[in-house]
Amino acid sequence: MLTLLWFVVVLAALVVLAYTNATGIAWTLAFAALLALSWSASLLPVWINGVLSAAFVLVAVVLNLTRLRRSLVSDRVLAVFRKVMPPMSQTERDAIEAGTVWWDAELFSGRPNWAKLLAVPPPSLTPDEQHFLDHEVDALCAMVTDWETTNVYKDLPPQVWQTIKDKGFLGMSIPKEYGGLGFSAYAHSEVMTKLSTHSGTVSVTVMVPNSLGPGELLQHYGTDLQKRYYLPRLAKGLEIPCFALTNPHAGSDAAAIPDYGIVCMGEHEGRRVLGLRVTWEKRYITLGPVATLLGLAFRAYDPDHLVGDQEDIGITCALIPTTHPGVEIGRRHMPLNAVFQNGPTWGRDVFIPMEWIIGGQPMLGNGWRMLMESLAAGRGISLPASSTGMAKLAVRATGGYARVRKQFKTPIGMFEGIEEPLARMGGNLYMMDAVRVLTARAVDLGEKPAVLSGITKLHLTERGRKVVTDAMDIAGGKGICMGPSNFIGAAYMQLPVLITVEGANILTRSLIVFGQGAIRCHPFVLKEIEATRETDRAKASTAFDAAMFGHLRFTLANLARALVMGFTGSHFVRIPSNVAPETRRYYQQLTRFSAALAFLSDVSMGSLGGALKRKEKLSARLGDVLSLLYLCSATLKRYEVDGRPPDDAPLMHWAIWDAMFNAQNALEGVISNFPNRLVATLMRRVVFPLGRPYVIPSDKLGHEVARLLIEPSATRDRLTAGAYISRDPDDPGNLIERALAATIAAAPVEAKIRAATRDGRLAATPPPGAGIEWPIDKATSDGIITAVEADVLREARELTERVIRVDDFASDLGISLLQPNDPVAAPAPIARTASESESLRRRVGLFAE
Ligand SMILES: Cc1cc2nc3c(=O)[nH]c(=O)nc-3n(C[C@H](O)[C@H](O)[C@H](O)COP(=O)(O)OP(=O)(O)OC[C@H]3O[C@@H](n4cnc5c(N)ncnc54)[C@H](O)[C@@H]3O)c2cc1C
């Protein structure tokens, strides 16, 4: 009996030591004490005690004597590592090392310090930024309709272009000292969000100069001269920039661009100067067709060693005026019916002086690093804001539509079948907006959160696409038939653009999130890799030894933590006392996921090694867990920052349950597909010792969320805050808002009529030939409702009629009027006043009258 107890104590000691990440000395002392106990109480036969003690002494001596440990253990492992480590190219290294690590490191630690997240100060706008958002952004939105831009101008109208330039939209991220607006990342994100709720074309046009491109690169890497010349011109829209990286043969694999520049002497402005002869072929370049300043990425070579010993210098970025001889700007692409300017550019043996390299000659070959560092922050702002904007538009308009549109005498939003997509839309948007804000906040705090910005871009654009697809299904035929009164079709068509650019999503999910996350966020992996590259033997030995044993203890700790939390439902995990009580359990459960992720990551890396890189499906799923942990963190943070409004709680609960269920599926996906089945069994026993506990959000919760979307409320306003609501009474969004308000106002009147019909005071079927107005007229004349109430009902019906109407067109859909010689299709923007364009629209019959 005592022996059994001793074994239990040994097991408990193992778990406690591992769980607490105890030091080597603590392990040694604990086992020495247990062995002493066994000897003194004769718990085991003498020979077993002897064998165990000998083994203990051997292991303890080797592991506790540093020099011995290094020479017998870590140096040997280091030698194996050096052999098996896949070689890493400079571009891979630049990509992995770019940017900073922030909250993602906590999520990878197995024990996130939630107090740190809660302490992140919430973002705010300066008075200037708020004013810009309320005035300039609203005014710009009021100038455009997506339909007119896409179908009449095939471009932004000239006056819109001018406003964009004059009001500084192209220089939001350029510092004030250079004439820009000097906005924070958060303000930039707010502007992009609002623009995207109204016009995809405006939003993309404004996005590019403020995102990865000449402005951003100049600010961080430009010479003083380049900054002083170009930044003020970019800020005022005197230059329209574009940035050309993508080549027809190198899209996702952008580091493999075949575009090249040869260092040579050449003629420039009548002088013979050092420069490069550049040849390129680029496509998909946003703003390319109208750009005056071409940012160009190419690989520089120096075969004659004019600037140094290296022949292949590496990817380099230059700024080239598009008027420069040899620069060819092609015709336009048409990205999914969105008419922002986008097209190819090419050049053959175009000589450019060295001073056109961004940062000058010293920055030759540094282009890839520059791009990766800029992307580390930039991709977390513009595209996530755009997809959130589109999702806000979808939620606000579709929620209203689902309330005013009736079938089977019932608002469609009240059917359980429609509640399901509505709940997904609400929960997803709540989470998306939370993530958008938190990532922008990180950037404003000085981070360049490479992994988190990748997660933000990937997951917000994916969720944006889901939200808009759900909106399409709810809208039915109204969403399908394009025209000026379709409120969702354009977003549905345009959202895939966001999926593809700045790192196509499948690639980001399969290669980047976990690939970069595991190396950058893991407390020891990068240190181990660096140690394998260290040429000084002594330094390498010390560093590798510390990293390897730290790593071992870390893995054991996460094994023990995942197991214990799995058995106890993570009820005993300590979390800050100041979190909302209704969210306490989420923090505890996310801690469990964090430990499970860290454990599975270590086991996967340890058993698959470099092969994990090719196991993209496993890597993607591990990345999904990291991503979902971040998405949940942002959601909980938002709930606190918003002041824990009880009415918003269903949105928060839905989002977290959905994410936890998906994180569980991702973990299960790793385990059930893990190549080594023995390891997979160990993984399952540790991560899910009592089975899989997480379930989808309940139908009841989904019902609560759906209700929040289909009726006006402070929660609906908070959820869609920042959406532009047009004042144009014909704008579909405006119409839905008014129809929704009128429908809600008319609901009690309708109830009176229904009651009268039920108790026989009003005939259930109108007399033959009576119009649809008959029940209202009869109910009024019979005193069932008042004349005022009848008007309320009539207004609701009239507005609803307008909301549900779809557009129709001339029989050839106006195509005959859009031939090349027709003024509507002229390639150059045509200056027209608002009334001219209105009369043009009517003339060509593109619109339903
Ligand atoms: C509208 C639009 C605007 C753009 N604007 C610009 C711009 O201004 N400047 C610029 O330089 N570029 C621009 N691009 C280019 C954009 O960045 C590329 O389209 C993008 O990098 C993907 O390249 P690709 O289209 O050639 O797709 P491919 O590289 O051919 O990829 C096709 C698919 O394969 C997937 N894939 C590729 N490799 C892997 C892998 N290892 N594992 C898993 N999946 C993988 C991708 O995720 C994608 O789904 C723009 C593109 C579009 C469509």
CSV table of N, CA, C and O in Angstrom, one decimal, residues 84-86 92 108 507 509-519 522 525 529 551 597-623 669-671 673-676 679 683:
chain,number,residue,atom,x,y,z
A,84,VAL,N,20.8,18.5,-40.1
A,84,VAL,CA,19.4,18.3,-40.6
A,84,VAL,C,18.7,19.6,-40.8
A,84,VAL,O,17.7,19.6,-41.5
A,85,MET,N,19.2,20.7,-40.3
A,85,MET,CA,18.4,22.0,-40.5
A,85,MET,C,18.4,22.3,-41.9
A,85,MET,O,19.4,22.4,-42.6
A,86,PRO,N,17.2,22.5,-42.5
A,86,PRO,CA,17.1,22.9,-43.9
A,86,PRO,C,17.8,24.2,-44.1
A,86,PRO,O,17.7,25.1,-43.3
A,92,GLU,N,14.3,34.1,-47.2
A,92,GLU,CA,13.5,33.5,-46.1
A,92,GLU,C,13.8,34.0,-44.8
A,92,GLU,O,12.9,34.3,-43.9
A,108,PHE,N,1.6,31.9,-27.5
A,108,PHE,CA,2.4,30.7,-27.8
A,108,PHE,C,3.1,30.2,-26.5
A,108,PHE,O,3.7,29.1,-26.6
A,507,LEU,N,-1.9,30.8,-49.1
A,507,LEU,CA,-0.4,30.8,-48.8
A,507,LEU,C,-0.1,31.3,-47.4
A,507,LEU,O,0.6,30.7,-46.7
A,509,ARG,N,-2.1,31.3,-44.9
A,509,ARG,CA,-2.5,30.3,-43.9
A,509,ARG,C,-1.6,29.1,-43.8
A,509,ARG,O,-1.2,28.6,-42.8
A,510,SER,N,-1.2,28.6,-45.0
A,510,SER,CA,-0.4,27.4,-45.1
A,510,SER,C,1.1,27.5,-44.7
A,510,SER,O,1.7,26.6,-44.2
A,511,LEU,N,1.6,28.7,-45.0
A,511,LEU,CA,3.1,28.8,-44.9
A,511,LEU,C,3.5,29.8,-43.8
A,511,LEU,O,4.5,29.7,-43.1
A,512,ILE,N,2.7,30.9,-43.7
A,512,ILE,CA,3.2,32.1,-43.0
A,512,ILE,C,2.9,32.0,-41.5
A,512,ILE,O,3.7,32.2,-40.6
A,513,VAL,N,1.6,31.9,-41.2
A,513,VAL,CA,1.1,32.1,-39.8
A,513,VAL,C,1.9,31.2,-38.9
A,513,VAL,O,2.5,31.6,-37.9
A,514,PHE,N,1.8,29.9,-39.1
A,514,PHE,CA,2.5,29.0,-38.2
A,514,PHE,C,4.0,29.0,-38.5
A,514,PHE,O,4.9,29.0,-37.6
A,515,GLY,N,4.4,29.0,-39.8
A,515,GLY,CA,5.8,28.9,-40.2
A,515,GLY,C,6.6,30.0,-39.5
A,515,GLY,O,7.6,29.8,-38.9
A,516,GLN,N,6.0,31.2,-39.6
A,516,GLN,CA,6.7,32.4,-39.0
A,516,GLN,C,6.4,32.5,-37.5
A,516,GLN,O,7.3,32.7,-36.7
A,517,GLY,N,5.1,32.1,-37.2
A,517,GLY,CA,4.7,32.2,-35.8
A,517,GLY,C,5.5,31.3,-34.9
A,517,GLY,O,6.0,31.7,-33.8
A,518,ALA,N,5.7,30.0,-35.3
A,518,ALA,CA,6.4,29.1,-34.5
A,518,ALA,C,7.8,29.5,-34.2
A,518,ALA,O,8.3,29.3,-33.1
A,519,ILE,N,8.4,30.1,-35.2
A,519,ILE,CA,9.8,30.5,-35.0
A,519,ILE,C,9.9,31.8,-34.2
A,519,ILE,O,10.7,31.9,-33.3
A,522,HIS,N,7.8,31.4,-30.5
A,522,HIS,CA,8.3,30.4,-29.6
A,522,HIS,C,9.5,30.9,-28.8
A,522,HIS,O,10.4,31.6,-29.3
A,525,VAL,N,12.8,28.4,-30.1
A,525,VAL,CA,13.2,27.9,-31.4
A,525,VAL,C,14.1,28.8,-32.1
A,525,VAL,O,15.2,28.4,-32.7
A,529,ILE,N,17.9,28.1,-33.5
A,529,ILE,CA,18.3,28.2,-34.9
A,529,ILE,C,19.5,29.2,-35.0
A,529,ILE,O,20.5,28.9,-35.7
A,551,HIS,N,13.9,24.7,-23.8
A,551,HIS,CA,12.9,24.2,-24.7
A,551,HIS,C,12.3,22.9,-24.1
A,551,HIS,O,11.1,22.7,-24.1
A,597,LEU,N,-1.6,24.2,-27.8
A,597,LEU,CA,-1.0,24.7,-29.0
A,597,LEU,C,0.5,24.5,-28.9
A,597,LEU,O,1.2,24.0,-29.8
A,598,ALA,N,1.0,25.0,-27.7
A,598,ALA,CA,2.5,25.0,-27.5
A,598,ALA,C,3.0,23.6,-27.5
A,598,ALA,O,4.0,23.2,-28.1
A,599,PHE,N,2.2,22.7,-26.9
A,599,PHE,CA,2.6,21.3,-26.8
A,599,PHE,C,2.6,20.6,-28.2
A,599,PHE,O,3.6,20.0,-28.6
A,600,LEU,N,1.5,20.8,-28.9
A,600,LEU,CA,1.4,20.1,-30.2
A,600,LEU,C,2.5,20.7,-31.2
A,600,LEU,O,3.0,20.0,-32.0
A,601,SER,N,2.7,22.0,-31.0
A,601,SER,CA,3.8,22.6,-31.9
A,601,SER,C,5.1,22.0,-31.7
A,601,SER,O,5.8,21.6,-32.6
A,602,ASP,N,5.5,21.8,-30.4
A,602,ASP,CA,6.8,21.3,-30.1
A,602,ASP,C,6.9,19.8,-30.5
A,602,ASP,O,7.9,19.4,-31.1
A,603,VAL,N,5.8,19.1,-30.3
A,603,VAL,CA,5.8,17.7,-30.7
A,603,VAL,C,5.9,17.6,-32.2
A,603,VAL,O,6.7,16.8,-32.8
A,604,SER,N,5.1,18.5,-32.9
A,604,SER,CA,5.2,18.4,-34.4
A,604,SER,C,6.5,18.8,-34.9
A,604,SER,O,7.1,18.1,-35.8
A,605,MET,N,7.1,19.9,-34.4
A,605,MET,CA,8.4,20.3,-34.9
A,605,MET,C,9.5,19.2,-34.5
A,605,MET,O,10.3,18.9,-35.3
A,606,GLY,N,9.3,18.7,-33.3
A,606,GLY,CA,10.3,17.7,-32.9
A,606,GLY,C,10.3,16.4,-33.7
A,606,GLY,O,11.3,15.9,-34.1
A,607,SER,N,9.1,16.0,-34.0
A,607,SER,CA,9.0,14.7,-34.7
A,607,SER,C,9.0,14.9,-36.3
A,607,SER,O,9.5,13.9,-36.9
A,608,LEU,N,8.6,16.0,-36.8
A,608,LEU,CA,8.6,16.1,-38.2
A,608,LEU,C,9.8,17.0,-38.7
A,608,LEU,O,10.2,16.9,-39.9
A,609,GLY,N,10.3,17.8,-37.8
A,609,GLY,CA,11.5,18.6,-38.2
A,609,GLY,C,11.2,19.5,-39.4
A,609,GLY,O,10.1,20.0,-39.5
A,610,GLY,N,12.1,19.6,-40.4
A,610,GLY,CA,11.9,20.4,-41.6
A,610,GLY,C,10.8,20.0,-42.4
A,610,GLY,O,10.2,20.8,-43.2
A,611,ALA,N,10.3,18.7,-42.3
A,611,ALA,CA,9.3,18.2,-43.1
A,611,ALA,C,7.9,18.9,-42.8
A,611,ALA,O,7.0,18.9,-43.7
A,612,LEU,N,7.9,19.5,-41.6
A,612,LEU,CA,6.6,20.2,-41.2
A,612,LEU,C,6.3,21.3,-42.2
A,612,LEU,O,5.1,21.6,-42.5
A,613,LYS,N,7.3,21.9,-42.8
A,613,LYS,CA,7.1,23.0,-43.7
A,613,LYS,C,6.3,22.5,-44.9
A,613,LYS,O,5.5,23.3,-45.5
A,614,ARG,N,6.6,21.3,-45.3
A,614,ARG,CA,5.8,20.8,-46.5
A,614,ARG,C,4.5,20.2,-46.1
A,614,ARG,O,3.6,20.0,-46.9
A,615,LYS,N,4.3,20.0,-44.8
A,615,LYS,CA,3.0,19.4,-44.4
A,615,LYS,C,2.1,20.7,-44.1
A,615,LYS,O,1.8,21.0,-43.0
A,616,GLU,N,1.7,21.3,-45.2
A,616,GLU,CA,1.0,22.6,-45.1
A,616,GLU,C,-0.3,22.5,-44.4
A,616,GLU,O,-0.8,23.4,-43.7
A,617,LYS,N,-1.0,21.3,-44.5
A,617,LYS,CA,-2.3,21.2,-43.9
A,617,LYS,C,-2.2,21.2,-42.4
A,617,LYS,O,-3.0,21.8,-41.7
A,618,LEU,N,-1.1,20.5,-41.9
A,618,LEU,CA,-0.9,20.5,-40.5
A,618,LEU,C,-0.5,21.8,-40.0
A,618,LEU,O,-1.0,22.4,-39.0
A,619,SER,N,0.4,22.4,-40.7
A,619,SER,CA,0.9,23.8,-40.3
A,619,SER,C,-0.2,24.8,-40.3
A,619,SER,O,-0.3,25.6,-39.4
A,620,ALA,N,-1.1,24.7,-41.3
A,620,ALA,CA,-2.2,25.6,-41.4
A,620,ALA,C,-3.1,25.5,-40.2
A,620,ALA,O,-3.6,26.5,-39.6
A,621,ARG,N,-3.4,24.2,-39.8
A,621,ARG,CA,-4.3,24.0,-38.6
A,621,ARG,C,-3.6,24.5,-37.3
A,621,ARG,O,-4.3,25.1,-36.5
A,622,LEU,N,-2.3,24.3,-37.2
A,622,LEU,CA,-1.7,24.8,-36.0
A,622,LEU,C,-1.8,26.4,-36.0
A,622,LEU,O,-2.0,27.0,-35.0
A,623,GLY,N,-1.6,26.9,-37.2
A,623,GLY,CA,-1.7,28.4,-37.3
A,623,GLY,C,-3.1,28.8,-37.0
A,623,GLY,O,-3.3,29.9,-36.5
A,669,GLY,N,-7.8,18.2,-36.1
A,669,GLY,CA,-7.3,18.0,-37.5
A,669,GLY,C,-5.9,17.6,-37.5
A,669,GLY,O,-5.4,16.8,-38.3
A,670,VAL,N,-5.1,18.3,-36.6
A,670,VAL,CA,-3.7,18.0,-36.5
A,670,VAL,C,-3.5,16.6,-36.0
A,670,VAL,O,-2.7,15.8,-36.6
A,671,ILE,N,-4.2,16.2,-34.9
A,671,ILE,CA,-4.0,14.9,-34.3
A,671,ILE,C,-4.4,13.8,-35.2
A,671,ILE,O,-3.6,12.9,-35.4
A,673,ASN,N,-4.6,13.6,-38.3
A,673,ASN,CA,-3.8,13.5,-39.6
A,673,ASN,C,-2.3,13.4,-39.3
A,673,ASN,O,-1.5,13.4,-40.3
A,674,PHE,N,-1.9,13.3,-38.1
A,674,PHE,CA,-0.5,13.3,-37.8
A,674,PHE,C,0.1,12.0,-38.3
A,674,PHE,O,-0.4,10.9,-38.1
A,675,PRO,N,1.2,12.1,-39.1
A,675,PRO,CA,1.8,10.9,-39.7
A,675,PRO,C,2.2,9.8,-38.7
A,675,PRO,O,1.9,8.6,-39.0
A,676,ASN,N,2.7,10.1,-37.6
A,676,ASN,CA,3.2,9.1,-36.7
A,676,ASN,C,2.0,8.8,-35.7
A,676,ASN,O,1.7,9.6,-34.9
A,679,VAL,N,2.6,8.9,-31.9
A,679,VAL,CA,2.7,10.3,-31.4
A,679,VAL,C,1.3,10.9,-31.3
A,679,VAL,O,1.0,11.6,-30.4
A,683,MET,N,-0.6,12.7,-28.3
A,683,MET,CA,-1.2,14.0,-28.4
A,683,MET,C,-2.6,14.1,-28.0
A,683,MET,O,-3.1,14.9,-27.2
